[in-house]
PDB file of C-alpha atoms in Angstrom:
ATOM      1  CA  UNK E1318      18.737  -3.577  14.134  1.00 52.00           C
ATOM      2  CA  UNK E1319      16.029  -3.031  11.971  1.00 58.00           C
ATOM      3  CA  UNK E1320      15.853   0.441  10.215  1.00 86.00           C
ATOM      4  CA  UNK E1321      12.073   1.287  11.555  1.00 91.00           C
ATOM      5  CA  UNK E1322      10.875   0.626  15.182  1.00 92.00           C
ATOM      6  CA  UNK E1323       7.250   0.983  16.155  1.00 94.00           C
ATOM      7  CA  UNK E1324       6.187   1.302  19.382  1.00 95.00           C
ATOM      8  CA  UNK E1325       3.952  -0.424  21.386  1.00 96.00           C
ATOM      9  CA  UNK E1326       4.117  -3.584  19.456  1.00 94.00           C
ATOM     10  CA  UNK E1327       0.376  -4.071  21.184  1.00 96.00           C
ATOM     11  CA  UNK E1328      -2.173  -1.450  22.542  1.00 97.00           C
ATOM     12  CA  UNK E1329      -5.609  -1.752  23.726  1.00 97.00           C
ATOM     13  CA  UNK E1330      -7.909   1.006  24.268  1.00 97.00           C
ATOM     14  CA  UNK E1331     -11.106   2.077  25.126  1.00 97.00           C
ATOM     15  CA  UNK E1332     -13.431   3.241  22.934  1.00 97.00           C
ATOM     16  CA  UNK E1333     -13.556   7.079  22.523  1.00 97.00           C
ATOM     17  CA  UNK E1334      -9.447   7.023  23.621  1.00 97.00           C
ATOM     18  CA  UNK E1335      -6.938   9.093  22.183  1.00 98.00           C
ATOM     19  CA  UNK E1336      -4.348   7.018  20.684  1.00 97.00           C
ATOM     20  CA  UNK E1337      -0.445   7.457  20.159  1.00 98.00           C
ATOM     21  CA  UNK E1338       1.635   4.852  17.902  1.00 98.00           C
ATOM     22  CA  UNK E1339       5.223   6.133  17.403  1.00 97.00           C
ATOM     23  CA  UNK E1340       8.164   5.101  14.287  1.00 96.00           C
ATOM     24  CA  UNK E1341      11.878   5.863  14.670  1.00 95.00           C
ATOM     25  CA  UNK E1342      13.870   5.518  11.888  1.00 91.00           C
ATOM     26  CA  UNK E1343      17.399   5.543  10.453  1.00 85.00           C
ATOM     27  CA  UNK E1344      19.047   7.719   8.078  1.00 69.00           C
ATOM     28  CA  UNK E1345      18.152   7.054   4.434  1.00 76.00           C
ATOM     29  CA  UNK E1346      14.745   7.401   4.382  1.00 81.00           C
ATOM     30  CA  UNK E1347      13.090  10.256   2.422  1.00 84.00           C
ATOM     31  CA  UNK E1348       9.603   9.954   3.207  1.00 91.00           C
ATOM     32  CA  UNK E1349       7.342   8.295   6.083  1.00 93.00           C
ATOM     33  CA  UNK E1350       4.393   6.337   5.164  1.00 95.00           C
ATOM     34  CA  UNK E1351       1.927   5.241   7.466  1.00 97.00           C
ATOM     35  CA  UNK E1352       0.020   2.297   6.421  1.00 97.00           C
ATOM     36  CA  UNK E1353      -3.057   0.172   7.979  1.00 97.00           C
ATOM     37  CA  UNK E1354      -3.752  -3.654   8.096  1.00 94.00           C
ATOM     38  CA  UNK E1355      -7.267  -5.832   9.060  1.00 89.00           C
ATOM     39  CA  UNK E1356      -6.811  -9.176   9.939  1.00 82.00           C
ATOM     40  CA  UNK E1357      -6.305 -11.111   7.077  1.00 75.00           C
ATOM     41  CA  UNK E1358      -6.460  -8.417   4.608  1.00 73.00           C
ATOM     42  CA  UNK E1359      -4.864  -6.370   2.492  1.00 84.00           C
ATOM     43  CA  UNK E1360      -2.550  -3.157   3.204  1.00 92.00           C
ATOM     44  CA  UNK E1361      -4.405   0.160   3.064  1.00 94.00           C
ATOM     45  CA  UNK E1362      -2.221   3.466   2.802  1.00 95.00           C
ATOM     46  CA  UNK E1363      -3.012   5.982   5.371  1.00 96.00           C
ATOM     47  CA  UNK E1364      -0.361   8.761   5.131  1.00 95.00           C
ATOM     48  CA  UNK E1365       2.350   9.861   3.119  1.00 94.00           C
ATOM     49  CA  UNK E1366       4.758  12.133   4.796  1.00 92.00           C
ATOM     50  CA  UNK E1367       7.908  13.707   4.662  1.00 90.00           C
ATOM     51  CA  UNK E1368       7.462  16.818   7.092  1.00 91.00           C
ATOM     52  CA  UNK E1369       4.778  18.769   8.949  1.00 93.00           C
ATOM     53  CA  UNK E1370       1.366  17.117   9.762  1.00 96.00           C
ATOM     54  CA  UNK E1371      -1.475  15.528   8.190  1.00 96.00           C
ATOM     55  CA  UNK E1372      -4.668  14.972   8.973  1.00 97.00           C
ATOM     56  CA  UNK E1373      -7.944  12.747   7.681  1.00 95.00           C
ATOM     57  CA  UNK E1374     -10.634  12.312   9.365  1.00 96.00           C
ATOM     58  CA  UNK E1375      -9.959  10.917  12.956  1.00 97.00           C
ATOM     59  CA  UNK E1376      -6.006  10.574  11.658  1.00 97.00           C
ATOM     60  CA  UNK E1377      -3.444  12.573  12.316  1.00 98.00           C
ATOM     61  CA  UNK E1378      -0.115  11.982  11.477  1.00 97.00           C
ATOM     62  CA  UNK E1379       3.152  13.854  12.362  1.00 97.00           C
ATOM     63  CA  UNK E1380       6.937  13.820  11.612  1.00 95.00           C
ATOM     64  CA  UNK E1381       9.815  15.356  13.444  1.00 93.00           C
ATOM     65  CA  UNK E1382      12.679  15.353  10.361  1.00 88.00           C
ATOM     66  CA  UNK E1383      15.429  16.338  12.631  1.00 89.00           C
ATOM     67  CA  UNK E1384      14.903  13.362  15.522  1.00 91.00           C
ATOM     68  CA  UNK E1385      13.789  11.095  13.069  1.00 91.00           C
ATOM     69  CA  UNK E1386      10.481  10.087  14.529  1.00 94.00           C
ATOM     70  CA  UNK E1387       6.679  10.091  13.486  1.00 96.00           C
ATOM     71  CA  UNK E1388       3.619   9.507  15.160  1.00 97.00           C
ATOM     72  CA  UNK E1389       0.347   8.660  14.742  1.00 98.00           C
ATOM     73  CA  UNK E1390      -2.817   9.447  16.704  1.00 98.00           C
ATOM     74  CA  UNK E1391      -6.412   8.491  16.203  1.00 98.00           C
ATOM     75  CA  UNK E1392      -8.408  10.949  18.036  1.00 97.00           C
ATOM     76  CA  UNK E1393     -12.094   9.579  19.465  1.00 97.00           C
ATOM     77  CA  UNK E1394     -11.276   5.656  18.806  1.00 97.00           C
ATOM     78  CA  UNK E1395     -14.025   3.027  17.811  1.00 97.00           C
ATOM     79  CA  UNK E1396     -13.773  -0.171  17.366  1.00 96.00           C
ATOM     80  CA  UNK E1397     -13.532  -0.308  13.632  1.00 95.00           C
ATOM     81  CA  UNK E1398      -9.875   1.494  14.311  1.00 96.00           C
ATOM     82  CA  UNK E1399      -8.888  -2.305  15.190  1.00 96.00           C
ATOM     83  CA  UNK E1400      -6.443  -3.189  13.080  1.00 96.00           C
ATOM     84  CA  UNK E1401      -2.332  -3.629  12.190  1.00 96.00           C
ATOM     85  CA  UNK E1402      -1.093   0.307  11.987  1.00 97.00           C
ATOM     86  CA  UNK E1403       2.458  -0.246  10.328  1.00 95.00           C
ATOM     87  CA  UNK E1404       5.626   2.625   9.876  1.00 95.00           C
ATOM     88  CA  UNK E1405       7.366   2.502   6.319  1.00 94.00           C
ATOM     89  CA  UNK E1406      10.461   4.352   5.667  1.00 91.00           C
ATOM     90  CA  UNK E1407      10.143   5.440   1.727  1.00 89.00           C
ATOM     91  CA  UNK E1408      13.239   5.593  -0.216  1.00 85.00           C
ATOM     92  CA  UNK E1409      13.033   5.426  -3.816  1.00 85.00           C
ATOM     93  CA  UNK E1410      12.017   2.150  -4.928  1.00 86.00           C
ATOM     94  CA  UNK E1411      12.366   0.943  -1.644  1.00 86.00           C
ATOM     95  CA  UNK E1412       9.818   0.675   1.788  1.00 90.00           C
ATOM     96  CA  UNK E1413      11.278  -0.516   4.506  1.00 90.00           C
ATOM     97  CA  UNK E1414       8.583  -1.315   7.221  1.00 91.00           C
ATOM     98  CA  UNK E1415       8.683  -1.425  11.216  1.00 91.00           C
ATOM     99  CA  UNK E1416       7.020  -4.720  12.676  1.00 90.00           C
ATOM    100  CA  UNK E1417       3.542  -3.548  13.074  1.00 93.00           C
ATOM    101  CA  UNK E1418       1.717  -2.284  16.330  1.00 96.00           C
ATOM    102  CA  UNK E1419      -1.735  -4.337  16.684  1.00 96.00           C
ATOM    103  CA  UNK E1420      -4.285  -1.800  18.015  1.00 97.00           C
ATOM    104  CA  UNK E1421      -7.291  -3.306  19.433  1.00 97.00           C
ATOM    105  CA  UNK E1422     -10.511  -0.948  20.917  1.00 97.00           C
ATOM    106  CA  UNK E1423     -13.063  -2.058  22.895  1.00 97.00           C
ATOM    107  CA  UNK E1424     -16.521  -0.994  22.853  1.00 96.00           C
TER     108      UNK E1424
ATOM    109  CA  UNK R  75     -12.828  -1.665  -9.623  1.00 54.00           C
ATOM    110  CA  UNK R  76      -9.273  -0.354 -10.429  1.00 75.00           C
ATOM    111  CA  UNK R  77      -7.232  -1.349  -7.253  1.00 92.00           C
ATOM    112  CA  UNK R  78      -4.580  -3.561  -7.361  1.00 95.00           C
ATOM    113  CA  UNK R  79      -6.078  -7.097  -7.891  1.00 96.00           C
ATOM    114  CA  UNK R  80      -4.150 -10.497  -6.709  1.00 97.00           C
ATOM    115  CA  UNK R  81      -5.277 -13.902  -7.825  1.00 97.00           C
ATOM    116  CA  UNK R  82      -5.558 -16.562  -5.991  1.00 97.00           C
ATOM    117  CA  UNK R  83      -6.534 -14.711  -2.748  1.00 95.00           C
ATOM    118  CA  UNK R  84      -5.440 -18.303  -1.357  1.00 96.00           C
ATOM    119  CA  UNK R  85      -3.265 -21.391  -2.333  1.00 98.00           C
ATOM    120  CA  UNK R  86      -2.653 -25.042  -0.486  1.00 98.00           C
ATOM    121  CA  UNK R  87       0.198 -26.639  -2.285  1.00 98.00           C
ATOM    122  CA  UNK R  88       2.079 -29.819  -1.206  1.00 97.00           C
ATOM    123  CA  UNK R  89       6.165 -29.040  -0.733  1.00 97.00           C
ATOM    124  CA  UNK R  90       7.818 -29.905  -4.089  1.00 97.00           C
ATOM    125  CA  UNK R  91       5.435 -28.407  -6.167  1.00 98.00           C
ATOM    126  CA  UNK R  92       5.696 -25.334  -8.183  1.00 98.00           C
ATOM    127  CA  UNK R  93       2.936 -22.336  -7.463  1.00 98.00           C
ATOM    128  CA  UNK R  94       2.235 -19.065  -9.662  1.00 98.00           C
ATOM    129  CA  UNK R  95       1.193 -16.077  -8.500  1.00 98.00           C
ATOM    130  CA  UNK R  96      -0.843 -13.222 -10.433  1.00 98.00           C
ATOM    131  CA  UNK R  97      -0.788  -9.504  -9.476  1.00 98.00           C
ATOM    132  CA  UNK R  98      -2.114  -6.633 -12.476  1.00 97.00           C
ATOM    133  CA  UNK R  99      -1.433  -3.458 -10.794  1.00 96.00           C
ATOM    134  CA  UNK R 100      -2.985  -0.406 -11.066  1.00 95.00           C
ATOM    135  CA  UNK R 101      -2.928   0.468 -14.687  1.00 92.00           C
ATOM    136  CA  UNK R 102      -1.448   4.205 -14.578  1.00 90.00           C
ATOM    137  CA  UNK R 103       1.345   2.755 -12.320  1.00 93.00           C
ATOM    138  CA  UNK R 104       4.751   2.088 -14.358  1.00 93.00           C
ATOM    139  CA  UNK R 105       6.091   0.520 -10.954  1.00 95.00           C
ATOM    140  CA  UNK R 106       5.253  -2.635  -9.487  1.00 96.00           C
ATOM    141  CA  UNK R 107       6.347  -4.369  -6.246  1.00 96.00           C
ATOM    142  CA  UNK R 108       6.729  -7.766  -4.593  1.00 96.00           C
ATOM    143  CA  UNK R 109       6.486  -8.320  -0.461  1.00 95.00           C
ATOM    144  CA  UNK R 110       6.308 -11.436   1.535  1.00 95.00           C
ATOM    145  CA  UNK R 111       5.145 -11.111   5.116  1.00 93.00           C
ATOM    146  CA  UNK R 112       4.913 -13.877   7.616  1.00 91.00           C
ATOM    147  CA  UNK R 113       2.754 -13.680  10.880  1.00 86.00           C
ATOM    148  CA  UNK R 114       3.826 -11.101  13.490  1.00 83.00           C
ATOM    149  CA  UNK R 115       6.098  -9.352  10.881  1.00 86.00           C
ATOM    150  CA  UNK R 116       5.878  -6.726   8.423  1.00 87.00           C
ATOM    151  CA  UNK R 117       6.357  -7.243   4.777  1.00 90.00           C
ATOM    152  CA  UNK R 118       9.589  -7.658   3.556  1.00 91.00           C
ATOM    153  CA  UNK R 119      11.169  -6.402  -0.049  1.00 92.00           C
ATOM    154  CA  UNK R 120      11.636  -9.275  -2.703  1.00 95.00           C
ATOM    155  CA  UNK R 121      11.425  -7.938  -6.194  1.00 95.00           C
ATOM    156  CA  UNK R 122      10.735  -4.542  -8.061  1.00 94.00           C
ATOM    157  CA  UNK R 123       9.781  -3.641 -11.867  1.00 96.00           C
ATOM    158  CA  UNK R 124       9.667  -0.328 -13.266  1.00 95.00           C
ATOM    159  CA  UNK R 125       7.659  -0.943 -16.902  1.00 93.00           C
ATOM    160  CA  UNK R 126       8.547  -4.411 -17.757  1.00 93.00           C
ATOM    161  CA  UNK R 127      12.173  -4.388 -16.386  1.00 94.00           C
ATOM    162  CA  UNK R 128      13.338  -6.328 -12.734  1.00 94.00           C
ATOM    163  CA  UNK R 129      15.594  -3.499 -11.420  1.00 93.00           C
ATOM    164  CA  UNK R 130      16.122  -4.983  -8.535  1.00 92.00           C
ATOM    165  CA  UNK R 131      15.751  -8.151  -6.568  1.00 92.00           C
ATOM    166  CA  UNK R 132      16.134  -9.162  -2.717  1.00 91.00           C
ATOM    167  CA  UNK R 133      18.984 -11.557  -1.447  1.00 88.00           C
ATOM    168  CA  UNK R 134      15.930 -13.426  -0.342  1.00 80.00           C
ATOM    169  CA  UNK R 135      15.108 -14.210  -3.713  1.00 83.00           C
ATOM    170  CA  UNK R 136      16.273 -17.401  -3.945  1.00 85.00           C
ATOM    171  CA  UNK R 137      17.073 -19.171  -7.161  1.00 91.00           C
ATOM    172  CA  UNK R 138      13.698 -20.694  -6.608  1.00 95.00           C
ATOM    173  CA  UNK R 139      12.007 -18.098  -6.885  1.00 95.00           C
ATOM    174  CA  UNK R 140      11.409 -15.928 -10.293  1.00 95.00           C
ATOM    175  CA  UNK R 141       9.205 -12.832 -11.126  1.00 96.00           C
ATOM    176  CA  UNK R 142       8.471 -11.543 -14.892  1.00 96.00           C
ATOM    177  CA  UNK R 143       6.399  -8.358 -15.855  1.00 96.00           C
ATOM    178  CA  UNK R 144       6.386  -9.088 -19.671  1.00 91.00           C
ATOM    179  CA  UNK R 145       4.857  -6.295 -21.206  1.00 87.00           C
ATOM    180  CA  UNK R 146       4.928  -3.757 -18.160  1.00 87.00           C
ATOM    181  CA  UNK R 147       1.141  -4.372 -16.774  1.00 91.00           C
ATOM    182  CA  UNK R 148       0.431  -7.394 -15.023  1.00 96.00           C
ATOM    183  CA  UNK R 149       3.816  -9.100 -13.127  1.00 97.00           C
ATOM    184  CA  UNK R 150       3.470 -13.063 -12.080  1.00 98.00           C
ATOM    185  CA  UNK R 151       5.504 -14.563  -9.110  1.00 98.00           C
ATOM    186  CA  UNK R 152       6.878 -18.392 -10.041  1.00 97.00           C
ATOM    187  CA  UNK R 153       7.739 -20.612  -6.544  1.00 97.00           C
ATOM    188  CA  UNK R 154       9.491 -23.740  -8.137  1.00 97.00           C
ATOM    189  CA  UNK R 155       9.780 -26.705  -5.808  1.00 97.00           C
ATOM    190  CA  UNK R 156       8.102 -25.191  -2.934  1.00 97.00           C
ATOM    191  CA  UNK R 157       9.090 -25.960   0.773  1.00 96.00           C
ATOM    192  CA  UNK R 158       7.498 -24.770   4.158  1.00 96.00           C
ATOM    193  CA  UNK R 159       9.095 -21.802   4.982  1.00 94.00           C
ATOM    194  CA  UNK R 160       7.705 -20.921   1.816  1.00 96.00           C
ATOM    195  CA  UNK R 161       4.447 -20.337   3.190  1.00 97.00           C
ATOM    196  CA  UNK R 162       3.577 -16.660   4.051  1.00 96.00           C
ATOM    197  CA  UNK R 163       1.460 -13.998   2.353  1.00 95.00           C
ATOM    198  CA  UNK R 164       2.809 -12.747  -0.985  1.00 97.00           C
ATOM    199  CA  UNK R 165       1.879  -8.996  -1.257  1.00 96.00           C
ATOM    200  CA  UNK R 166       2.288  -7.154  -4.870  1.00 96.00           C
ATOM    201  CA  UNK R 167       1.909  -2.830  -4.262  1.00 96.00           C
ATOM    202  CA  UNK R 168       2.247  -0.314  -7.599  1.00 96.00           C
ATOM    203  CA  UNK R 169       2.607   3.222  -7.384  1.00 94.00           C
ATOM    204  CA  UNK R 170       3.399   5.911 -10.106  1.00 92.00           C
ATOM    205  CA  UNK R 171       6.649   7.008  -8.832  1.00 89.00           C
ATOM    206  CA  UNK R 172       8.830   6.579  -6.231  1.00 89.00           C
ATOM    207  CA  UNK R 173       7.909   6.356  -2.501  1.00 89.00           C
ATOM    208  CA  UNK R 174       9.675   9.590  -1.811  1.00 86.00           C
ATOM    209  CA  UNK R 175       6.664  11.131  -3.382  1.00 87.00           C
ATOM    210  CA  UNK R 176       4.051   8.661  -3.843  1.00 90.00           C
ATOM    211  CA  UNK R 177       1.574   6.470  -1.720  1.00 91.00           C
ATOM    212  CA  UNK R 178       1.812   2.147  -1.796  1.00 92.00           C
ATOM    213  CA  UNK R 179      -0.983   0.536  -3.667  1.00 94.00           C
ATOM    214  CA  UNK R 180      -1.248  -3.256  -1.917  1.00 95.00           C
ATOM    215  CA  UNK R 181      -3.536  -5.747  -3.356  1.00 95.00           C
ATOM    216  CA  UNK R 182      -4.942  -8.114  -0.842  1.00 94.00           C
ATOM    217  CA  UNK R 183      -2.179 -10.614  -0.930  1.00 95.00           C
ATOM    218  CA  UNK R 184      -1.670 -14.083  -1.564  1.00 96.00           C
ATOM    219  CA  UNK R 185      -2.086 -16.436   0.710  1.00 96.00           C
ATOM    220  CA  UNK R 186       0.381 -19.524   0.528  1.00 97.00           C
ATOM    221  CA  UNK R 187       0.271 -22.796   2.709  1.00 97.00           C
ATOM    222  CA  UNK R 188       2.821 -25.247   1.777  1.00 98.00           C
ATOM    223  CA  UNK R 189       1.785 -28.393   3.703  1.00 96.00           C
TER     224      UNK R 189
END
């Protein structure tokens, strides 16, 4: 069982949607990073948590310490929010990522 | 620019041959990191450096595979007699500290085909 789990694995949406993605993870993990991924590209960090809330821009983030779980929600949704959104459990010198959920918005 | 920078962005390589990888991390960051990812999967831990020394190394580091980060800036990934399940993009991240307290640089990966 692998120490992150994302859920969904796929979402589509309509532009202007509210969006949920949600990470579970196992003991051992300090911090919670939220991370994004185009097609073909690179990995772009999005958040860095390790309790509370944080928000850029359309992005929110969230972690609950106690059940383990983080979400994060894209508020007003566009197209250019199509991407790879992927969980990271930080610990140390270690990440150890969920599989990816593959967000896709139509216009 | 002063991202993390990966060269090639691409490589086609017959299986047998040997393949090098560059990564020159941000040049603040003392730590430097190696991922693999194949499709439909996130990236997966092979090697870390902290300054110029491997601290640790993934049990998916095969013998094949060797990393150096001689004098603590840029690190280079070695693939020695490549084979197909080689192929997969090669990720390199730095960061100043540790990712209890610090974000993931990623440069834009490596791209490996092993026909």
């Amino acid at each position: 069982k692998n120490e992150v789990e994302q859920s969904p694995q796929n979402l589509t949406a309509q532009e202007g949607e509210f969006i949920t993605i949600n990470c579970s993870y196992s003991v051992g993990i300090s911090a919670l990073h939220w991370l994004q991924q185009h097609p073909g590209g690179g990995i772009v960090s999005l958040f860095m948590l390790s309790s509370g809330k944080k928000k850029h821009g359309r992005l929110i983030a969230t972690i609950n310490i106690q059940e383990k779980h983080s979400s994060l929600h894209i508020t007003a949704s566009h197209p250019r929010d199509s991407a790879v959104y992927i969980c990271a459990g930080g610990s140390n010198y270690k990440l150890t990522f969920g599989k990816g959920t593959l967000l896709t918005v139509n216009p | 620019d002063t991202g993390v920078s990966q060269d090639p962005r691409h490589k086609i390589t017959k299986r047998g041959q040997n393949v090098t990888f560059r990564c020159d991390p941000i040049s603040e960051h003392n730590r430097l990191y190696w991922y693999r990812q194949t499709l439909g999967q996130g990236p997966e831990f092979l090697t870390y450096f902290q300054n110029e020394a491997q601290l640790e190394k993934s049990r998916l580091l095969s013998d094949r595979f060797s990393a150096e980060r001689p004098k603590g800036s840029f690190s280079t990934l070695e693939i020695q007699r490549t084979e197909q399940g080689d192929s997969a993009m090669y990720l390199c991240a730095s960061s100043p500290f540790s990712f209890e307290n610090t974000e993931a640089f990623f440069g834009q990966g490596t791209r490996l085909t092993v026909v």
